[in-house]
JSON list of C-alpha atoms in Angstrom, two decimals:
[
{"chain": "A", "resi": 24, "resn": "MET", "atom": "CA", "xyz": [0.00, 0.00, 0.00]},
{"chain": "A", "resi": 25, "resn": "THR", "atom": "CA", "xyz": [1.57, 3.27, -1.07]},
{"chain": "A", "resi": 26, "resn": "MET", "atom": "CA", "xyz": [0.87, 6.73, 0.27]},
{"chain": "A", "resi": 27, "resn": "SER", "atom": "CA", "xyz": [-0.42, 9.46, -1.95]},
{"chain": "A", "resi": 28, "resn": "ASP", "atom": "CA", "xyz": [1.32, 12.82, -2.09]},
{"chain": "A", "resi": 29, "resn": "ASP", "atom": "CA", "xyz": [-1.58, 14.35, -0.18]},
{"chain": "A", "resi": 30, "resn": "ASP", "atom": "CA", "xyz": [-1.05, 11.94, 2.73]},
{"chain": "A", "resi": 31, "resn": "ILE", "atom": "CA", "xyz": [2.62, 12.85, 2.89]},
{"chain": "A", "resi": 32, "resn": "LEU", "atom": "CA", "xyz": [1.96, 16.59, 2.93]},
{"chain": "A", "resi": 33, "resn": "ALA", "atom": "CA", "xyz": [-1.15, 16.58, 5.15]},
{"chain": "A", "resi": 34, "resn": "PRO", "atom": "CA", "xyz": [-1.65, 14.34, 8.18]},
{"chain": "A", "resi": 35, "resn": "ARG", "atom": "CA", "xyz": [-3.90, 11.38, 7.58]},
{"chain": "A", "resi": 36, "resn": "GLN", "atom": "CA", "xyz": [-7.16, 11.15, 9.48]},
{"chain": "A", "resi": 37, "resn": "SER", "atom": "CA", "xyz": [-7.65, 8.30, 11.86]},
{"chain": "A", "resi": 38, "resn": "ARG", "atom": "CA", "xyz": [-10.13, 5.52, 11.09]},
{"chain": "A", "resi": 39, "resn": "SER", "atom": "CA", "xyz": [-12.68, 7.04, 13.43]},
{"chain": "A", "resi": 40, "resn": "GLY", "atom": "CA", "xyz": [-12.70, 10.19, 11.30]},
{"chain": "A", "resi": 41, "resn": "SER", "atom": "CA", "xyz": [-11.10, 12.53, 13.82]},
{"chain": "A", "resi": 42, "resn": "ARG", "atom": "CA", "xyz": [-7.58, 13.86, 13.55]},
{"chain": "A", "resi": 43, "resn": "SER", "atom": "CA", "xyz": [-4.91, 12.95, 16.05]},
{"chain": "A", "resi": 44, "resn": "ARG", "atom": "CA", "xyz": [-4.79, 15.26, 19.03]},
{"chain": "A", "resi": 45, "resn": "ALA", "atom": "CA", "xyz": [-1.00, 15.01, 19.37]},
{"chain": "A", "resi": 46, "resn": "ASN", "atom": "CA", "xyz": [0.78, 18.18, 18.42]},
{"chain": "A", "resi": 47, "resn": "PHE", "atom": "CA", "xyz": [4.55, 17.86, 18.08]},
{"chain": "A", "resi": 48, "resn": "ALA", "atom": "CA", "xyz": [5.24, 21.42, 17.00]},
{"chain": "A", "resi": 49, "resn": "GLY", "atom": "CA", "xyz": [7.55, 23.70, 18.94]},
{"chain": "A", "resi": 50, "resn": "GLY", "atom": "CA", "xyz": [8.30, 23.16, 22.62]},
{"chain": "A", "resi": 51, "resn": "GLU", "atom": "CA", "xyz": [4.96, 21.59, 23.52]},
{"chain": "A", "resi": 52, "resn": "ALA", "atom": "CA", "xyz": [6.35, 18.24, 24.54]},
{"chain": "A", "resi": 53, "resn": "ARG", "atom": "CA", "xyz": [4.47, 16.57, 27.37]},
{"chain": "A", "resi": 54, "resn": "GLY", "atom": "CA", "xyz": [6.72, 14.82, 29.85]},
{"chain": "A", "resi": 55, "resn": "PRO", "atom": "CA", "xyz": [10.46, 14.51, 30.24]},
{"chain": "A", "resi": 56, "resn": "ILE", "atom": "CA", "xyz": [12.86, 13.76, 27.40]},
{"chain": "A", "resi": 57, "resn": "ILE", "atom": "CA", "xyz": [14.78, 10.57, 28.13]},
{"chain": "A", "resi": 58, "resn": "ASP", "atom": "CA", "xyz": [18.09, 9.47, 26.59]},
{"chain": "A", "resi": 59, "resn": "GLN", "atom": "CA", "xyz": [18.96, 5.92, 25.58]},
{"chain": "A", "resi": 60, "resn": "ASP", "atom": "CA", "xyz": [20.27, 5.14, 29.07]},
{"chain": "A", "resi": 61, "resn": "GLY", "atom": "CA", "xyz": [17.02, 6.22, 30.75]},
{"chain": "A", "resi": 62, "resn": "ARG", "atom": "CA", "xyz": [18.36, 9.50, 32.14]},
{"chain": "A", "resi": 63, "resn": "GLU", "atom": "CA", "xyz": [16.35, 12.69, 31.80]},
{"chain": "A", "resi": 64, "resn": "ILE", "atom": "CA", "xyz": [17.71, 15.34, 29.43]},
{"chain": "A", "resi": 65, "resn": "ARG", "atom": "CA", "xyz": [17.25, 18.90, 30.56]},
{"chain": "A", "resi": 66, "resn": "PRO", "atom": "CA", "xyz": [15.54, 21.13, 27.93]},
{"chain": "A", "resi": 67, "resn": "GLU", "atom": "CA", "xyz": [18.25, 23.79, 28.17]},
{"chain": "A", "resi": 68, "resn": "THR", "atom": "CA", "xyz": [20.85, 21.29, 26.93]},
{"chain": "A", "resi": 69, "resn": "LEU", "atom": "CA", "xyz": [18.71, 20.59, 23.87]},
{"chain": "A", "resi": 70, "resn": "GLU", "atom": "CA", "xyz": [18.63, 24.27, 22.95]},
{"chain": "A", "resi": 71, "resn": "GLN", "atom": "CA", "xyz": [22.37, 24.09, 22.24]},
{"chain": "A", "resi": 72, "resn": "GLY", "atom": "CA", "xyz": [21.63, 21.52, 19.57]},
{"chain": "A", "resi": 73, "resn": "PHE", "atom": "CA", "xyz": [24.52, 19.53, 18.22]},
{"chain": "A", "resi": 74, "resn": "ARG", "atom": "CA", "xyz": [27.06, 22.35, 18.14]},
{"chain": "A", "resi": 75, "resn": "GLU", "atom": "CA", "xyz": [29.50, 20.35, 20.25]},
{"chain": "A", "resi": 76, "resn": "PHE", "atom": "CA", "xyz": [28.95, 17.18, 18.23]},
{"chain": "A", "resi": 77, "resn": "ARG", "atom": "CA", "xyz": [31.56, 17.04, 15.49]},
{"chain": "A", "resi": 78, "resn": "PHE", "atom": "CA", "xyz": [34.13, 14.76, 13.95]},
{"chain": "A", "resi": 79, "resn": "GLU", "atom": "CA", "xyz": [37.74, 15.83, 13.68]},
{"chain": "A", "resi": 80, "resn": "PHE", "atom": "CA", "xyz": [39.59, 13.66, 11.21]},
{"chain": "A", "resi": 81, "resn": "GLY", "atom": "CA", "xyz": [43.35, 13.94, 11.22]},
{"chain": "A", "resi": 82, "resn": "GLN", "atom": "CA", "xyz": [43.54, 16.44, 14.06]},
{"chain": "A", "resi": 83, "resn": "GLY", "atom": "CA", "xyz": [45.06, 15.42, 17.33]},
{"chain": "A", "resi": 84, "resn": "LEU", "atom": "CA", "xyz": [45.48, 11.83, 16.23]},
{"chain": "A", "resi": 85, "resn": "GLY", "atom": "CA", "xyz": [49.13, 12.01, 15.25]},
{"chain": "A", "resi": 86, "resn": "ASN", "atom": "CA", "xyz": [49.97, 11.92, 11.54]},
{"chain": "A", "resi": 87, "resn": "GLY", "atom": "CA", "xyz": [46.34, 11.47, 10.51]},
{"chain": "A", "resi": 88, "resn": "ASN", "atom": "CA", "xyz": [46.16, 8.01, 12.06]},
{"chain": "A", "resi": 89, "resn": "PRO", "atom": "CA", "xyz": [42.44, 7.19, 12.47]},
{"chain": "A", "resi": 90, "resn": "PHE", "atom": "CA", "xyz": [43.22, 4.85, 15.38]},
{"chain": "A", "resi": 91, "resn": "GLY", "atom": "CA", "xyz": [45.00, 7.49, 17.41]},
{"chain": "A", "resi": 92, "resn": "ASN", "atom": "CA", "xyz": [48.11, 6.79, 19.41]},
{"chain": "A", "resi": 93, "resn": "LEU", "atom": "CA", "xyz": [47.58, 3.17, 20.35]},
{"chain": "A", "resi": 94, "resn": "THR", "atom": "CA", "xyz": [50.01, 1.35, 22.59]},
{"chain": "A", "resi": 95, "resn": "ARG", "atom": "CA", "xyz": [51.89, -1.67, 21.33]},
{"chain": "A", "resi": 96, "resn": "GLU", "atom": "CA", "xyz": [49.59, -4.05, 23.22]},
{"chain": "A", "resi": 97, "resn": "GLN", "atom": "CA", "xyz": [46.48, -2.32, 21.86]},
{"chain": "A", "resi": 98, "resn": "ARG", "atom": "CA", "xyz": [47.79, -2.67, 18.30]},
{"chain": "A", "resi": 99, "resn": "ILE", "atom": "CA", "xyz": [48.53, -6.36, 18.86]},
{"chain": "A", "resi": 100, "resn": "ALA", "atom": "CA", "xyz": [45.08, -6.89, 20.39]},
{"chain": "A", "resi": 101, "resn": "ARG", "atom": "CA", "xyz": [43.53, -5.20, 17.34]},
{"chain": "A", "resi": 102, "resn": "LEU", "atom": "CA", "xyz": [45.51, -7.49, 15.01]},
{"chain": "A", "resi": 103, "resn": "GLU", "atom": "CA", "xyz": [44.47, -10.57, 16.99]},
{"chain": "A", "resi": 104, "resn": "ALA", "atom": "CA", "xyz": [40.81, -9.53, 16.94]},
{"chain": "A", "resi": 105, "resn": "LEU", "atom": "CA", "xyz": [40.91, -8.96, 13.18]},
{"chain": "A", "resi": 106, "resn": "ALA", "atom": "CA", "xyz": [42.65, -12.29, 12.59]},
{"chain": "A", "resi": 107, "resn": "LYS", "atom": "CA", "xyz": [40.00, -14.08, 14.67]},
{"chain": "A", "resi": 108, "resn": "LEU", "atom": "CA", "xyz": [37.23, -12.34, 12.75]},
{"chain": "A", "resi": 109, "resn": "LEU", "atom": "CA", "xyz": [38.83, -13.31, 9.44]},
{"chain": "A", "resi": 110, "resn": "ASP", "atom": "CA", "xyz": [39.64, -16.93, 10.31]},
{"chain": "A", "resi": 111, "resn": "VAL", "atom": "CA", "xyz": [37.74, -18.38, 13.31]},
{"chain": "A", "resi": 112, "resn": "ALA", "atom": "CA", "xyz": [34.79, -16.14, 14.19]},
{"chain": "A", "resi": 113, "resn": "PHE", "atom": "CA", "xyz": [32.02, -18.68, 13.52]},
{"chain": "A", "resi": 114, "resn": "VAL", "atom": "CA", "xyz": [31.39, -22.38, 14.13]},
{"chain": "A", "resi": 115, "resn": "LEU", "atom": "CA", "xyz": [29.73, -24.57, 11.53]},
{"chain": "A", "resi": 116, "resn": "PRO", "atom": "CA", "xyz": [26.59, -25.88, 13.30]},
{"chain": "A", "resi": 117, "resn": "GLY", "atom": "CA", "xyz": [26.77, -29.53, 14.30]},
{"chain": "A", "resi": 118, "resn": "THR", "atom": "CA", "xyz": [30.54, -29.68, 13.79]},
{"chain": "A", "resi": 119, "resn": "ASN", "atom": "CA", "xyz": [33.65, -28.33, 15.42]},
{"chain": "A", "resi": 120, "resn": "ILE", "atom": "CA", "xyz": [34.80, -26.57, 12.23]},
{"chain": "A", "resi": 121, "resn": "ARG", "atom": "CA", "xyz": [35.55, -22.88, 12.72]},
{"chain": "A", "resi": 122, "resn": "TYR", "atom": "CA", "xyz": [35.56, -20.37, 9.87]},
{"chain": "A", "resi": 123, "resn": "GLY", "atom": "CA", "xyz": [35.62, -16.62, 9.49]},
{"chain": "A", "resi": 124, "resn": "ILE", "atom": "CA", "xyz": [34.63, -13.93, 7.07]},
{"chain": "A", "resi": 125, "resn": "ASP", "atom": "CA", "xyz": [37.72, -14.76, 5.00]},
{"chain": "A", "resi": 126, "resn": "GLY", "atom": "CA", "xyz": [36.03, -18.02, 4.01]},
{"chain": "A", "resi": 127, "resn": "LEU", "atom": "CA", "xyz": [32.71, -16.29, 3.38]},
{"chain": "A", "resi": 128, "resn": "ILE", "atom": "CA", "xyz": [34.07, -13.40, 1.31]},
{"chain": "A", "resi": 129, "resn": "GLY", "atom": "CA", "xyz": [36.29, -15.88, -0.51]},
{"chain": "A", "resi": 130, "resn": "LEU", "atom": "CA", "xyz": [33.16, -17.52, -1.94]},
{"chain": "A", "resi": 131, "resn": "ILE", "atom": "CA", "xyz": [32.85, -14.53, -4.28]},
{"chain": "A", "resi": 132, "resn": "PRO", "atom": "CA", "xyz": [34.98, -15.57, -7.28]},
{"chain": "A", "resi": 133, "resn": "ILE", "atom": "CA", "xyz": [38.28, -13.67, -7.66]},
{"chain": "A", "resi": 134, "resn": "VAL", "atom": "CA", "xyz": [37.07, -10.37, -6.12]},
{"chain": "A", "resi": 135, "resn": "GLY", "atom": "CA", "xyz": [36.50, -11.96, -2.71]},
{"chain": "A", "resi": 136, "resn": "ASP", "atom": "CA", "xyz": [39.98, -13.48, -2.67]},
{"chain": "A", "resi": 137, "resn": "ILE", "atom": "CA", "xyz": [41.53, -10.16, -3.67]},
{"chain": "A", "resi": 138, "resn": "ILE", "atom": "CA", "xyz": [39.70, -8.39, -0.84]},
{"chain": "A", "resi": 139, "resn": "THR", "atom": "CA", "xyz": [40.72, -10.90, 1.81]},
{"chain": "A", "resi": 140, "resn": "THR", "atom": "CA", "xyz": [44.30, -10.96, 0.54]},
{"chain": "A", "resi": 141, "resn": "ALA", "atom": "CA", "xyz": [44.42, -7.15, 0.80]},
{"chain": "A", "resi": 142, "resn": "ILE", "atom": "CA", "xyz": [43.20, -7.32, 4.41]},
{"chain": "A", "resi": 143, "resn": "SER", "atom": "CA", "xyz": [45.80, -9.99, 5.17]},
{"chain": "A", "resi": 144, "resn": "LEU", "atom": "CA", "xyz": [48.51, -7.80, 3.61]},
{"chain": "A", "resi": 145, "resn": "TRP", "atom": "CA", "xyz": [47.41, -4.97, 5.91]},
{"chain": "A", "resi": 146, "resn": "LEU", "atom": "CA", "xyz": [48.03, -7.29, 8.87]},
{"chain": "A", "resi": 147, "resn": "VAL", "atom": "CA", "xyz": [51.55, -7.94, 7.57]},
{"chain": "A", "resi": 148, "resn": "ARG", "atom": "CA", "xyz": [52.09, -4.19, 7.15]},
{"chain": "A", "resi": 149, "resn": "GLU", "atom": "CA", "xyz": [51.04, -3.62, 10.76]},
{"chain": "A", "resi": 150, "resn": "ALA", "atom": "CA", "xyz": [53.45, -6.34, 11.89]},
{"chain": "A", "resi": 151, "resn": "ARG", "atom": "CA", "xyz": [56.23, -4.56, 10.00]},
{"chain": "A", "resi": 152, "resn": "ALA", "atom": "CA", "xyz": [55.22, -1.28, 11.68]},
{"chain": "A", "resi": 153, "resn": "LEU", "atom": "CA", "xyz": [55.56, -3.03, 15.05]},
{"chain": "A", "resi": 154, "resn": "GLY", "atom": "CA", "xyz": [59.18, -3.81, 14.15]},
{"chain": "A", "resi": 155, "resn": "ALA", "atom": "CA", "xyz": [58.96, -7.35, 12.79]},
{"chain": "A", "resi": 156, "resn": "PRO", "atom": "CA", "xyz": [62.23, -8.33, 11.04]},
{"chain": "A", "resi": 157, "resn": "TRP", "atom": "CA", "xyz": [62.44, -9.08, 7.33]},
{"chain": "A", "resi": 158, "resn": "TYR", "atom": "CA", "xyz": [62.55, -12.88, 7.76]},
{"chain": "A", "resi": 159, "resn": "LEU", "atom": "CA", "xyz": [59.35, -12.86, 9.82]},
{"chain": "A", "resi": 160, "resn": "THR", "atom": "CA", "xyz": [57.66, -10.52, 7.37]},
{"chain": "A", "resi": 161, "resn": "ALA", "atom": "CA", "xyz": [58.74, -12.76, 4.47]},
{"chain": "A", "resi": 162, "resn": "ARG", "atom": "CA", "xyz": [57.25, -15.81, 6.19]},
{"chain": "A", "resi": 163, "resn": "MET", "atom": "CA", "xyz": [54.01, -13.91, 6.83]},
{"chain": "A", "resi": 164, "resn": "LEU", "atom": "CA", "xyz": [53.91, -12.81, 3.17]},
{"chain": "A", "resi": 165, "resn": "GLY", "atom": "CA", "xyz": [54.41, -16.45, 2.17]},
{"chain": "A", "resi": 166, "resn": "ASN", "atom": "CA", "xyz": [51.38, -17.46, 4.26]},
{"chain": "A", "resi": 167, "resn": "VAL", "atom": "CA", "xyz": [49.30, -14.70, 2.65]},
{"chain": "A", "resi": 168, "resn": "ALA", "atom": "CA", "xyz": [50.49, -15.70, -0.85]},
{"chain": "A", "resi": 169, "resn": "VAL", "atom": "CA", "xyz": [49.63, -19.37, -0.33]},
{"chain": "A", "resi": 170, "resn": "ASP", "atom": "CA", "xyz": [46.23, -18.44, 1.09]},
{"chain": "A", "resi": 171, "resn": "GLY", "atom": "CA", "xyz": [45.52, -16.02, -1.77]},
{"chain": "A", "resi": 172, "resn": "VAL", "atom": "CA", "xyz": [46.67, -18.22, -4.65]},
{"chain": "A", "resi": 173, "resn": "VAL", "atom": "CA", "xyz": [45.13, -21.48, -3.46]},
{"chain": "A", "resi": 174, "resn": "GLY", "atom": "CA", "xyz": [42.00, -19.60, -2.37]},
{"chain": "A", "resi": 175, "resn": "MET", "atom": "CA", "xyz": [41.30, -18.62, -5.98]},
{"chain": "A", "resi": 176, "resn": "VAL", "atom": "CA", "xyz": [40.60, -22.24, -6.91]},
{"chain": "A", "resi": 177, "resn": "PRO", "atom": "CA", "xyz": [36.81, -22.65, -6.84]},
{"chain": "A", "resi": 178, "resn": "LEU", "atom": "CA", "xyz": [35.40, -24.63, -3.88]},
{"chain": "A", "resi": 179, "resn": "ALA", "atom": "CA", "xyz": [38.64, -26.48, -3.04]},
{"chain": "A", "resi": 180, "resn": "GLY", "atom": "CA", "xyz": [40.33, -23.13, -2.43]},
{"chain": "A", "resi": 181, "resn": "ASP", "atom": "CA", "xyz": [37.51, -22.04, -0.15]},
{"chain": "A", "resi": 182, "resn": "ALA", "atom": "CA", "xyz": [37.86, -25.22, 1.88]},
{"chain": "A", "resi": 183, "resn": "PHE", "atom": "CA", "xyz": [41.62, -24.59, 2.05]},
{"chain": "A", "resi": 184, "resn": "ASP", "atom": "CA", "xyz": [40.93, -21.02, 3.26]},
{"chain": "A", "resi": 185, "resn": "VAL", "atom": "CA", "xyz": [38.89, -22.39, 6.16]},
{"chain": "A", "resi": 186, "resn": "MET", "atom": "CA", "xyz": [41.55, -24.91, 7.17]},
{"chain": "A", "resi": 187, "resn": "PHE", "atom": "CA", "xyz": [44.80, -22.98, 6.52]},
{"chain": "A", "resi": 188, "resn": "ARG", "atom": "CA", "xyz": [43.97, -19.82, 8.58]},
{"chain": "A", "resi": 189, "resn": "ALA", "atom": "CA", "xyz": [46.81, -17.66, 7.31]},
{"chain": "A", "resi": 190, "resn": "ASN", "atom": "CA", "xyz": [45.88, -14.65, 9.46]},
{"chain": "A", "resi": 191, "resn": "MET", "atom": "CA", "xyz": [45.87, -16.64, 12.69]},
{"chain": "A", "resi": 192, "resn": "ARG", "atom": "CA", "xyz": [49.23, -18.16, 11.70]},
{"chain": "A", "resi": 193, "resn": "ASN", "atom": "CA", "xyz": [50.66, -14.71, 11.04]},
{"chain": "A", "resi": 194, "resn": "VAL", "atom": "CA", "xyz": [49.45, -13.24, 14.32]},
{"chain": "A", "resi": 195, "resn": "ARG", "atom": "CA", "xyz": [50.81, -16.29, 16.16]},
{"chain": "A", "resi": 196, "resn": "LEU", "atom": "CA", "xyz": [54.21, -15.79, 14.45]},
{"chain": "A", "resi": 197, "resn": "LEU", "atom": "CA", "xyz": [54.19, -12.11, 15.39]},
{"chain": "A", "resi": 198, "resn": "ARG", "atom": "CA", "xyz": [53.18, -12.83, 18.98]},
{"chain": "A", "resi": 199, "resn": "ARG", "atom": "CA", "xyz": [55.97, -15.42, 19.41]},
{"chain": "A", "resi": 200, "resn": "TRP", "atom": "CA", "xyz": [58.53, -13.00, 18.02]},
{"chain": "A", "resi": 201, "resn": "LEU", "atom": "CA", "xyz": [57.28, -10.16, 20.23]},
{"chain": "A", "resi": 202, "resn": "ASP", "atom": "CA", "xyz": [57.37, -12.36, 23.33]},
{"chain": "A", "resi": 203, "resn": "LYS", "atom": "CA", "xyz": [61.10, -13.01, 22.71]},
{"chain": "A", "resi": 204, "resn": "GLN", "atom": "CA", "xyz": [61.86, -9.28, 22.47]},
{"chain": "A", "resi": 205, "resn": "PRO", "atom": "CA", "xyz": [63.02, -7.40, 25.54]},
{"chain": "A", "resi": 206, "resn": "ARG", "atom": "CA", "xyz": [60.61, -4.80, 26.93]},
{"chain": "A", "resi": 207, "resn": "ILE", "atom": "CA", "xyz": [61.77, -1.24, 26.48]}
]
């Protein structure tokens, strides 16, 4: 059922034939205004509007980094969370097989594998930014290359994606290397 232009511009009458008595114009609200946490909002704070609500991209975040100045542990936790999302976020019902969005996106021929490979390469880039040596980075790139190339094979490559878990391997390699490093 679609609305006519007249119904959009003029309020529709109720089924009983009388118009609604609610009037939402101006400051005639009846009762307190409640926020999503159940706290009352004072009317004088609403008069300010959203003047203080703004986004500042690239300011105060250090070199335009959208994640701000994260500590080393926060960056590693972010990498681990992304790797888990990509490789082991879900469980196949009735089995013990875990898969992630890497396996799901990989079902899209070619484009899906390119997208997931790009995300995996970002993980390697972050590892390099954390100070990973060239040999560790090369091993991580090898994992990404195997995952990307074999993943392009229809169906068999998708099954390989689910079982190989290149991102989890790479984060595990990075974590082992970081654990051997002295704390500064």
